[in-house]
Coordinates of C-alpha atoms in Angstrom, one line a residue:
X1 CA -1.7 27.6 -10.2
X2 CA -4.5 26.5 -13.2
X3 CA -4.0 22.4 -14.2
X4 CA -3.6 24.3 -17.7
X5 CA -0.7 26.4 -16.5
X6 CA 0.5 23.6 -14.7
X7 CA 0.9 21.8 -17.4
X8 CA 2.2 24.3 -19.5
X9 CA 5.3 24.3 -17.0
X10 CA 5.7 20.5 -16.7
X11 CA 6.3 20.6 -20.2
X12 CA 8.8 23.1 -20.7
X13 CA 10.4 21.7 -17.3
X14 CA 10.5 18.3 -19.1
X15 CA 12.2 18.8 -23.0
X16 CA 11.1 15.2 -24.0
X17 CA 12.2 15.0 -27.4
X18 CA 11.3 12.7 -30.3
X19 CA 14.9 12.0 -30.7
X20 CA 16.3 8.4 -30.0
X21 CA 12.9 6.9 -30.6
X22 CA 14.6 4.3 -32.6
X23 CA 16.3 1.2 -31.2
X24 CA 19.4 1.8 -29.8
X25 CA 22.4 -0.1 -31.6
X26 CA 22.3 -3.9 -30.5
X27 CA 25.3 -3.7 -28.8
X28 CA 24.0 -1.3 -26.1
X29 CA 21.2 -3.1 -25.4
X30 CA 22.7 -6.3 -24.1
X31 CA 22.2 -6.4 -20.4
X32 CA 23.6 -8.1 -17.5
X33 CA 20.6 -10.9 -17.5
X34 CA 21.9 -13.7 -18.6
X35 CA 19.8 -15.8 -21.8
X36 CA 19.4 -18.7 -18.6
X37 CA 16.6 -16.5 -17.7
X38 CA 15.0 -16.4 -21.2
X39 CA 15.3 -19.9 -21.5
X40 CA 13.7 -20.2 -18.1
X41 CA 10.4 -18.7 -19.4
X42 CA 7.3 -20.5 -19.3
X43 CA 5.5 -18.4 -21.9
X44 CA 6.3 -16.0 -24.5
X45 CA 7.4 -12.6 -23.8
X46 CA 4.6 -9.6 -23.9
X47 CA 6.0 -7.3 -26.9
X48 CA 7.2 -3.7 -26.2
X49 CA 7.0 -2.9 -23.2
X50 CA 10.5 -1.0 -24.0
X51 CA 12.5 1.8 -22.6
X52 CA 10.9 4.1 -25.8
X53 CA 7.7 3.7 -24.1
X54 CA 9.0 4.5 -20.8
X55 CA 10.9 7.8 -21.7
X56 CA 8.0 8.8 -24.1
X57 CA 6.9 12.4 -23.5
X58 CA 3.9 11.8 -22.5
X59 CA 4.6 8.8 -20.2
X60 CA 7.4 10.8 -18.1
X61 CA 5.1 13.7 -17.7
X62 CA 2.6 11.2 -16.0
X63 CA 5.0 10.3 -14.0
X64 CA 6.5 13.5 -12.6
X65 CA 3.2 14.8 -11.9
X66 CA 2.2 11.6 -9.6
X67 CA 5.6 11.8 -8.0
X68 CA 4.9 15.7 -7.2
X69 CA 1.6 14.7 -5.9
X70 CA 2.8 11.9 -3.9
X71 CA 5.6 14.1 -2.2
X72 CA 7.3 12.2 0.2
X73 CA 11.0 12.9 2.2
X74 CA 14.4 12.6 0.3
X75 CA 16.6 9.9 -0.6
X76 CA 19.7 9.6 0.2
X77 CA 21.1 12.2 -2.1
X78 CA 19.1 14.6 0.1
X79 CA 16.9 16.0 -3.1
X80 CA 13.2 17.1 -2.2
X81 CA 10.5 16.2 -4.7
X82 CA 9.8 20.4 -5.5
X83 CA 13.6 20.1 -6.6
X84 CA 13.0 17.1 -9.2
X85 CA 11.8 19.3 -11.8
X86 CA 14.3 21.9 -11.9
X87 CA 17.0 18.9 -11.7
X88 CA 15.3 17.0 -14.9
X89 CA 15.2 20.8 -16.8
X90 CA 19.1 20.7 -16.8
X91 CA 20.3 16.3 -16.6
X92 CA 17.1 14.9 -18.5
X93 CA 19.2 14.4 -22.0
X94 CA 21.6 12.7 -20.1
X95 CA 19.7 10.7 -18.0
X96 CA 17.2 9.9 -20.9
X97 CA 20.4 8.3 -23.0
X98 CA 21.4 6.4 -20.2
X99 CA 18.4 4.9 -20.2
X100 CA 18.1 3.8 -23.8
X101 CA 21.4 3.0 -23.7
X102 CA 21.0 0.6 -20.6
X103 CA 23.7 2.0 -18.4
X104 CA 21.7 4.2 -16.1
X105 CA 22.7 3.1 -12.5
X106 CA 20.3 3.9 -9.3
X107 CA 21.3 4.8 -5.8
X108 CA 20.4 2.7 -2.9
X109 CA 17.7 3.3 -0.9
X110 CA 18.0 5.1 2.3
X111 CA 16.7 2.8 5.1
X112 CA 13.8 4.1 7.8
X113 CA 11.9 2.4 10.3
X114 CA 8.0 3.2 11.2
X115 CA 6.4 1.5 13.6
X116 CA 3.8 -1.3 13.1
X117 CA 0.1 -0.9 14.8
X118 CA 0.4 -4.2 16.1
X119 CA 4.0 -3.8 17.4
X120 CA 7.8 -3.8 15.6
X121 CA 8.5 -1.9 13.0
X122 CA 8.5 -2.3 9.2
X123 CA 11.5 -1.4 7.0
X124 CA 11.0 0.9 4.3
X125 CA 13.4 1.8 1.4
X126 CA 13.2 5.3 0.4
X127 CA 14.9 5.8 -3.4
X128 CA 15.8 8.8 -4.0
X129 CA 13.5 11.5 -5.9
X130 CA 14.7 11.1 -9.4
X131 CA 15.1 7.0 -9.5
X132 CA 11.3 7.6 -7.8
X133 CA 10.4 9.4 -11.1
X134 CA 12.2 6.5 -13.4
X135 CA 10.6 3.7 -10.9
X136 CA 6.9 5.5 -11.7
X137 CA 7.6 5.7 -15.5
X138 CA 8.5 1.9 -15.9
X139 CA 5.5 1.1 -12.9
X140 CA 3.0 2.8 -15.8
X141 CA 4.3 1.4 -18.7
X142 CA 4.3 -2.2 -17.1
X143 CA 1.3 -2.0 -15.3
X144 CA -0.8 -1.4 -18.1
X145 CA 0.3 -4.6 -20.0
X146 CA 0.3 -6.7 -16.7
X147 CA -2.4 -5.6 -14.5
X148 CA -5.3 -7.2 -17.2
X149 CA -2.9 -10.5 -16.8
X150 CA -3.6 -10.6 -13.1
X151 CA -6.3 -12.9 -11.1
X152 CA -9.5 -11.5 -10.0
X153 CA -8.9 -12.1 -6.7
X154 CA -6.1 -10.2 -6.1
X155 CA -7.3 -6.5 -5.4
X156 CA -4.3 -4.8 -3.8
X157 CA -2.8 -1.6 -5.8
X158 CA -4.4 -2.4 -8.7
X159 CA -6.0 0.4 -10.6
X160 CA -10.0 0.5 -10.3
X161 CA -10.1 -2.1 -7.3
X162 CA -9.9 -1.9 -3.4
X163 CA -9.8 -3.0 0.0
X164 CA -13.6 -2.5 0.2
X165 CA -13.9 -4.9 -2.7
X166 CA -11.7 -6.9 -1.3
X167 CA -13.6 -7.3 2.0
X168 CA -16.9 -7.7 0.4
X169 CA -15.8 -10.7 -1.7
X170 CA -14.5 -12.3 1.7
X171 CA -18.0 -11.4 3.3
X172 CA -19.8 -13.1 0.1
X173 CA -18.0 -16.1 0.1
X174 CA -19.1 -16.4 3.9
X175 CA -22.6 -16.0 3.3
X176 CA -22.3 -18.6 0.6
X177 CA -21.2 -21.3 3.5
X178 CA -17.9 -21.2 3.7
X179 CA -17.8 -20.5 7.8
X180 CA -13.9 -21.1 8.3
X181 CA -11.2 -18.9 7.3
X182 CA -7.4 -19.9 6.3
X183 CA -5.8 -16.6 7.3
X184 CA -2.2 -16.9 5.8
X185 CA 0.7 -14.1 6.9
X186 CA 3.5 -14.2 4.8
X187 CA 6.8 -13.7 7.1
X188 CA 8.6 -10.1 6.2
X189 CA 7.7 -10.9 2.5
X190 CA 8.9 -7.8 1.1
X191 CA 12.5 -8.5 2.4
X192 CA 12.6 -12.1 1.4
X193 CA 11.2 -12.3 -2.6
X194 CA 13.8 -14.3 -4.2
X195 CA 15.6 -11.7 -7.1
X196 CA 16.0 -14.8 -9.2
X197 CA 12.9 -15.9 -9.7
X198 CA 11.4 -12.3 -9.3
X199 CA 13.5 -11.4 -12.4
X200 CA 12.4 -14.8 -14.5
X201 CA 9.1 -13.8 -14.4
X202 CA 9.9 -10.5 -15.5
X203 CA 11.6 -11.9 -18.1
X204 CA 8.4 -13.7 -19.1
X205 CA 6.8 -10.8 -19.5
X206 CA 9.4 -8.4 -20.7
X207 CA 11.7 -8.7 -23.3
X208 CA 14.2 -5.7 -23.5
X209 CA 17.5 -6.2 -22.2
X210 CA 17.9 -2.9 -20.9
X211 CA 14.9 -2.9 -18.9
X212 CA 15.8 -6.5 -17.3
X213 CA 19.1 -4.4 -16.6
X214 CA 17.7 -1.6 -14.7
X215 CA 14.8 -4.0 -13.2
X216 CA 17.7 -6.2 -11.9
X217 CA 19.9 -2.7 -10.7
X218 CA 16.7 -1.5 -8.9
X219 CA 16.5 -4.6 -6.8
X220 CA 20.4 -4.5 -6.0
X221 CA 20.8 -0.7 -5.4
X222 CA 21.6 -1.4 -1.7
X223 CA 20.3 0.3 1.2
X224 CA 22.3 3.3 3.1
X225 CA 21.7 2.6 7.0
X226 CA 23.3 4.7 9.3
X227 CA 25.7 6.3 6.5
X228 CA 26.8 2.3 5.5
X229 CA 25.7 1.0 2.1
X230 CA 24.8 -3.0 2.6
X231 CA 23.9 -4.9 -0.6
X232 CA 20.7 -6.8 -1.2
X233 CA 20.3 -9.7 -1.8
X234 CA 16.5 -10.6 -1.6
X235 CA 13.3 -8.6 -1.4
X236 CA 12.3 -5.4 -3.0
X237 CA 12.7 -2.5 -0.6
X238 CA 8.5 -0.6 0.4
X239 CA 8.9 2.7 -0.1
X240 CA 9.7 2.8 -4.5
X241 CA 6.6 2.8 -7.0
X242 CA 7.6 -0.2 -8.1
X243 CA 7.6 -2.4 -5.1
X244 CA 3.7 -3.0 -5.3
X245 CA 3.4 -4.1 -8.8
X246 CA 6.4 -6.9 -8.4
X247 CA 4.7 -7.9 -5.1
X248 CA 1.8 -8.8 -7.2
X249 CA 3.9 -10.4 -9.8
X250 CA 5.6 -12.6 -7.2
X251 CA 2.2 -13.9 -5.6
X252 CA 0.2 -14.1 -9.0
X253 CA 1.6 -17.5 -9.2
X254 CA 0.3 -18.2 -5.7
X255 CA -2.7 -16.9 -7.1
X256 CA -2.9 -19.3 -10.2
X257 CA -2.1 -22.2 -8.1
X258 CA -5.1 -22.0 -5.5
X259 CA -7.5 -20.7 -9.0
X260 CA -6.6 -24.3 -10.1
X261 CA -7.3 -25.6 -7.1
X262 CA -10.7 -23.9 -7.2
X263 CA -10.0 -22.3 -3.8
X264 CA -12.4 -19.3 -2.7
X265 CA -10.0 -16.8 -1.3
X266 CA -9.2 -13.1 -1.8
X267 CA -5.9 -11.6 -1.6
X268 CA -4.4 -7.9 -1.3
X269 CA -0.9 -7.7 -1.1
X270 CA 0.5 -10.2 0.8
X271 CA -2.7 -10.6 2.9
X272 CA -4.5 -13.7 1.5
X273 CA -7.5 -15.6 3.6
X274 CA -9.4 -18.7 1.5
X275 CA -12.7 -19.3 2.7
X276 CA -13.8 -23.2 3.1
X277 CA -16.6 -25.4 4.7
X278 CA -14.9 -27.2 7.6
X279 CA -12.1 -26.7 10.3
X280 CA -10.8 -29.8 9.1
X281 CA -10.5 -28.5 5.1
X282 CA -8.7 -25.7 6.6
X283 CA -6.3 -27.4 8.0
X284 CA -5.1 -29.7 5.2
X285 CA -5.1 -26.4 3.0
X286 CA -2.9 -24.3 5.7
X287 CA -0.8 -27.0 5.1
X288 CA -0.5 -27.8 1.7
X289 CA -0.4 -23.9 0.6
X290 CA 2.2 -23.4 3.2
X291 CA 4.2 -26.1 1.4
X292 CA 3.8 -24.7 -2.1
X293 CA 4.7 -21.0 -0.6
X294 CA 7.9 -22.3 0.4
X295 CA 9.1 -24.9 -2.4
X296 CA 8.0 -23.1 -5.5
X297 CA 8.2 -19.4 -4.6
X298 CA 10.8 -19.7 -1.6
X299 CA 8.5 -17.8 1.1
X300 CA 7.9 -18.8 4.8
X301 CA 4.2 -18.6 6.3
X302 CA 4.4 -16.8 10.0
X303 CA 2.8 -19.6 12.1
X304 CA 2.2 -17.0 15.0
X305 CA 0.1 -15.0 13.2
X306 CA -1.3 -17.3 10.4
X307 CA -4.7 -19.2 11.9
X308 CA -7.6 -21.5 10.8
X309 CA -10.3 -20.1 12.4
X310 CA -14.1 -18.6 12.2
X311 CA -13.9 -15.1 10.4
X312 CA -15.5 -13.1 13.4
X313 CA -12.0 -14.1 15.3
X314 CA -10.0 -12.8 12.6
X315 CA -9.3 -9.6 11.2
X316 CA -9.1 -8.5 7.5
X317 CA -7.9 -5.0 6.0
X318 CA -9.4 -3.5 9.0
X319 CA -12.8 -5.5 9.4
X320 CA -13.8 -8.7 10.5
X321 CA -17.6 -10.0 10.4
X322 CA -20.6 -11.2 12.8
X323 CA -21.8 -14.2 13.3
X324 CA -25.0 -15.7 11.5
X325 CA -26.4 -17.0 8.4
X326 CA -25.7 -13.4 7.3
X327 CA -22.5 -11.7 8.4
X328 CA -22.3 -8.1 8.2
X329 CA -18.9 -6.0 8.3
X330 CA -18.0 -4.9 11.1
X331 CA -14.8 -2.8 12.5
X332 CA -12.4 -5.1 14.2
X333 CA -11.4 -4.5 17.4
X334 CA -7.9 -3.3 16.8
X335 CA -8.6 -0.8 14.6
X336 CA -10.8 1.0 17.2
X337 CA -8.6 0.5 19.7
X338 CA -6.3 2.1 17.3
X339 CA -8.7 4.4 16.7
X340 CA -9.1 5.5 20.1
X341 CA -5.4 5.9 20.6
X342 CA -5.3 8.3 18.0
X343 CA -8.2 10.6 19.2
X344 CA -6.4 10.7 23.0
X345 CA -3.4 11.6 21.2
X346 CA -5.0 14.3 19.4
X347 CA -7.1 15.6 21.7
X348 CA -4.7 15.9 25.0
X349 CA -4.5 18.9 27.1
X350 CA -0.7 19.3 27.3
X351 CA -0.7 19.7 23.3
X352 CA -1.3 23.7 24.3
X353 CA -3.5 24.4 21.4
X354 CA -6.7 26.0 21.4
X355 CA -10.4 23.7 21.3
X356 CA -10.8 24.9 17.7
X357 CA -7.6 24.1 16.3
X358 CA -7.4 20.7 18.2
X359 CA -11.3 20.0 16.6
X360 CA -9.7 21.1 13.6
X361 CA -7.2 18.5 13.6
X362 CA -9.4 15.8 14.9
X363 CA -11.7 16.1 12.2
X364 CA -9.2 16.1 9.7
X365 CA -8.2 12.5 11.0
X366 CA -11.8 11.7 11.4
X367 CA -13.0 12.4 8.1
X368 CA -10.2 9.9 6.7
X369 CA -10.9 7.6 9.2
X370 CA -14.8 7.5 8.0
X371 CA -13.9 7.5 4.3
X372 CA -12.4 3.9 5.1
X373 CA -14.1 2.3 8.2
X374 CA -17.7 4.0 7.6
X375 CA -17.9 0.7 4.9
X376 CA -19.0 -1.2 8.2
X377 CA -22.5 -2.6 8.5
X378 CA -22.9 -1.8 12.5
X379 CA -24.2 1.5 12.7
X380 CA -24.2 1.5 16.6
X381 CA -20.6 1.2 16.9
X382 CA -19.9 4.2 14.9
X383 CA -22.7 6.3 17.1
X384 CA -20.6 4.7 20.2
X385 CA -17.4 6.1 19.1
X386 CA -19.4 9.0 18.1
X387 CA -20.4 9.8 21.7
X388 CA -16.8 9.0 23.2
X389 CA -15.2 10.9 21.2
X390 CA -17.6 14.1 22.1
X391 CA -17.8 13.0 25.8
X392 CA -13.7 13.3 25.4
X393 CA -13.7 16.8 24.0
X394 CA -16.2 18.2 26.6
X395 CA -13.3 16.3 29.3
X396 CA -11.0 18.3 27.4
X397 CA -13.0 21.9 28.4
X398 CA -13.5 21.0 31.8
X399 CA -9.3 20.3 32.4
X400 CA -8.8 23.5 30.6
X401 CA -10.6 25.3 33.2
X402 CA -8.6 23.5 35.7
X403 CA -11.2 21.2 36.9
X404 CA -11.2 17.6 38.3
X405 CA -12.3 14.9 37.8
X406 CA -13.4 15.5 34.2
X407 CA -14.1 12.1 32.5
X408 CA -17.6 11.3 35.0
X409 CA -18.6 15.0 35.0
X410 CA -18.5 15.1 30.9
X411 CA -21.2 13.0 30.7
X412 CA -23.1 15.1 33.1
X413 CA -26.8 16.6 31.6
X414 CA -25.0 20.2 32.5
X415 CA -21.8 19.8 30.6
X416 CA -23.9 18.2 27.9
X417 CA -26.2 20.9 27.8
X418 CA -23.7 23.8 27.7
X419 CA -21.5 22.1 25.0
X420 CA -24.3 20.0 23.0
X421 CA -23.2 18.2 19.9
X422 CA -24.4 20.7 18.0
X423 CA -21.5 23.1 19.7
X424 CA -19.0 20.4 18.5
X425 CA -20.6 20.8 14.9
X426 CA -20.2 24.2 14.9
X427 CA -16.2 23.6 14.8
X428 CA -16.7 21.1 11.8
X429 CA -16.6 17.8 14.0
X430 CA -17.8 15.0 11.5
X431 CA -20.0 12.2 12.6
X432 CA -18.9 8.8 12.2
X433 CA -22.7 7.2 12.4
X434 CA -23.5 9.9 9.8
X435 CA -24.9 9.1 6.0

């Protein structure tokens, strides 16, 4: 299907009208936050970021197309994403008045479990399709008045920065002299950002009643675990559009308070390292940050994984960094170990697929792998992997013909010579130490 006929459809699908552009009658618009949290604010409120903006036309079109794009599985309601536009064709009056009315109510998240590359498993919260569409709206209406707000040294999902950015400012500020890292975990953040003080500085920012309403409802949805509903309490679920922005919200104050402190760090997400001179300046700032985490914004620092140490002994987003008056990027050794995991998985004989369907794969993985990690400065690690991962699909051709000992005989000038690399390029193998 053409963008142009694509669009044609989302609009039809999507009747946004001009109607009810208005403010709703005062009465409707007073929400369950209390005036405490008004008072509460520190600085005035930015203007009109309403519910108007949020159901405007345009706006909800935006948002239907990234949730389409996005995909994803179903909430609990059991409603695929291709089903969302069909569903907003026949409800979106109804839904659209709840919302300017302030009475719209979401379900709770549906509860599932992935498992962590460095062991246990993170909890996601998976809303259903349509509060994913309302969650996207609000996420691009308040984004765009709070992302310029932000500091500069917070790069995580934040529109035109990165990870790579992020890692390059870390590798500045340790060519600058700053040879010890403060490398600061926060303990199961997500789940434990206090809804109080999340929704005060909201309420800062925001200063329609109905959207503090469905802000507030969206934190205390629940979550559906094995066919129970539990209420929440704390945190904001991963898994919903707008769980990345209020991260950043929460930790922007962590963010002013080490700018005033004239701190060199970088942070993306909830991982945050500060770069300093000595072991022992590293120290008395684990120790005083750790204290201002947990009086002022009620979050606990995980000592176990949390370190003052030299950078090239810790990892961040991925990397870590050589030694020297000049550091250079490098991969860190649990993402190729990672790595590595992934190609054996990929490329084992008892899958039962054929070499140029399994290469197919592979480079599929590979290609996304490179897009992220090629960003090192070690050229020779990539060419190492590069070779491996070759010498492991020429293993692969040898088992298939039912021989033995494969590994030591794929690096054998015959088997090299019979499938070169250039065979292996010929299935649209990528290389990693490629430009």
């Amino acid at each position: 299907m053409s963008d142009k006929r694509q669009k044609n459809q989302l609009q039809m699908v999507l009747a946004f009208t001009d109607e009810g552009r208005s403010e709703a009658p005062k009465a409707r618009r007073e929400g369950t936050e209390s005036l405490t949290a008004k008072r509460a604010c520190e600085s005035p409120a930015i203007p009109e970021p309403g519910m108007e903006e949020v159901c405007g036309r345009e706006n909800c079109l935006r948002a239907l197309r990234r949730v389409k794009a996005n995909k994803g599985s179903p909430g609990i309601d059991g409603r695929k994403v291709s089903e969302l536009p069909g569903y907003l064709k026949q409800h979106w009056p109804a839904i659209r008045e709840q919302l300017l009315s302030g009475t719209y109510q979401p379900q709770p998240v549906k509860r599932v479990e992935i498992a962590k590359p460095d062991g246990g498993v993170r909890k996601l919260g998976i809303p259903t399709v349509l509060d994913r569409f309302i969650q996207q709206a609000v996420m691009q209406v308040l984004q765009g008045r709070w992302d310029p707000t932000f500091s500069e040294h917070s790069h995580g999902f934040r529109p035109q920065r990165s990870a790579h950015q992020a890692v390059a400012k870390a590798q500045q500020y340790i060519a600058e002299g700053n040879r010890w890292v403060v490398d600061l975990d926060l303990e199961k953040f997500f789940d434990r950002v206090n809804h109080d003080r999340l929704m005060a500085a909201i309420a800062r920012r925001v200063n329609d009643n109905r959207m503090l309403k469905l802000m507030r409802a969206f934190l205390e949805s629940g979550v559906m675990e094995n066919g129970l509903v539990s209420p929440v309490e704390e945190g904001t679920p991963q898994g919903g559009p707008l769980s990345p922005l209020l991260s950043n919200l929460v930790l922007d104050e962590l963010d002013r308070e080490l700018e005033r402190r004239q701190h060199r760090f970088v942070r993306y997400a909830d991982d945050c390292n500060i770069y300093v001179a000595s072991e022992r300046a590293g120290r008395r700032v684990m120790q005083s940050v750790t204290s201002f985490l947990g009086r002022r914004l009620k979050l606990k620092v995980n000592e176990a994984k949390s370190a003052v140490a030299r950078p090239q002994a810790r990892k961040f987003l991925g990397f870590s960094f050589t030694g020297g008056k000049e550091p250079r990027r490098r991969i860190a050794p649990q993402a190729l170990l990672r790595c590595k995991r992934r190609v054996r998985e990929l490329t084992r004989r008892t899958r039962g697929v054929s070499l140029p369907q399994m290469t197919k794969e592979l480079a599929s993985y590979l290609r996304g792998w490179k897009g992220y990690f090629g960003y090192c400065q070690t050229p020779s690690v990539l060419h190492g992997l590069d070779q491996w991962i070759r010498r492991r699909l020429r293993s692969v051709i040898w088992k298939q013909r039912k021989r033995r000992s494969s590994w030591r005989l794929a690096n054998s000038p015959a088997l090299s010579t019979t499938f070169p690399n250039a065979y292996f390029d010929s299935l649209g193998l990528p290389h990693l130490a490629a430009g």
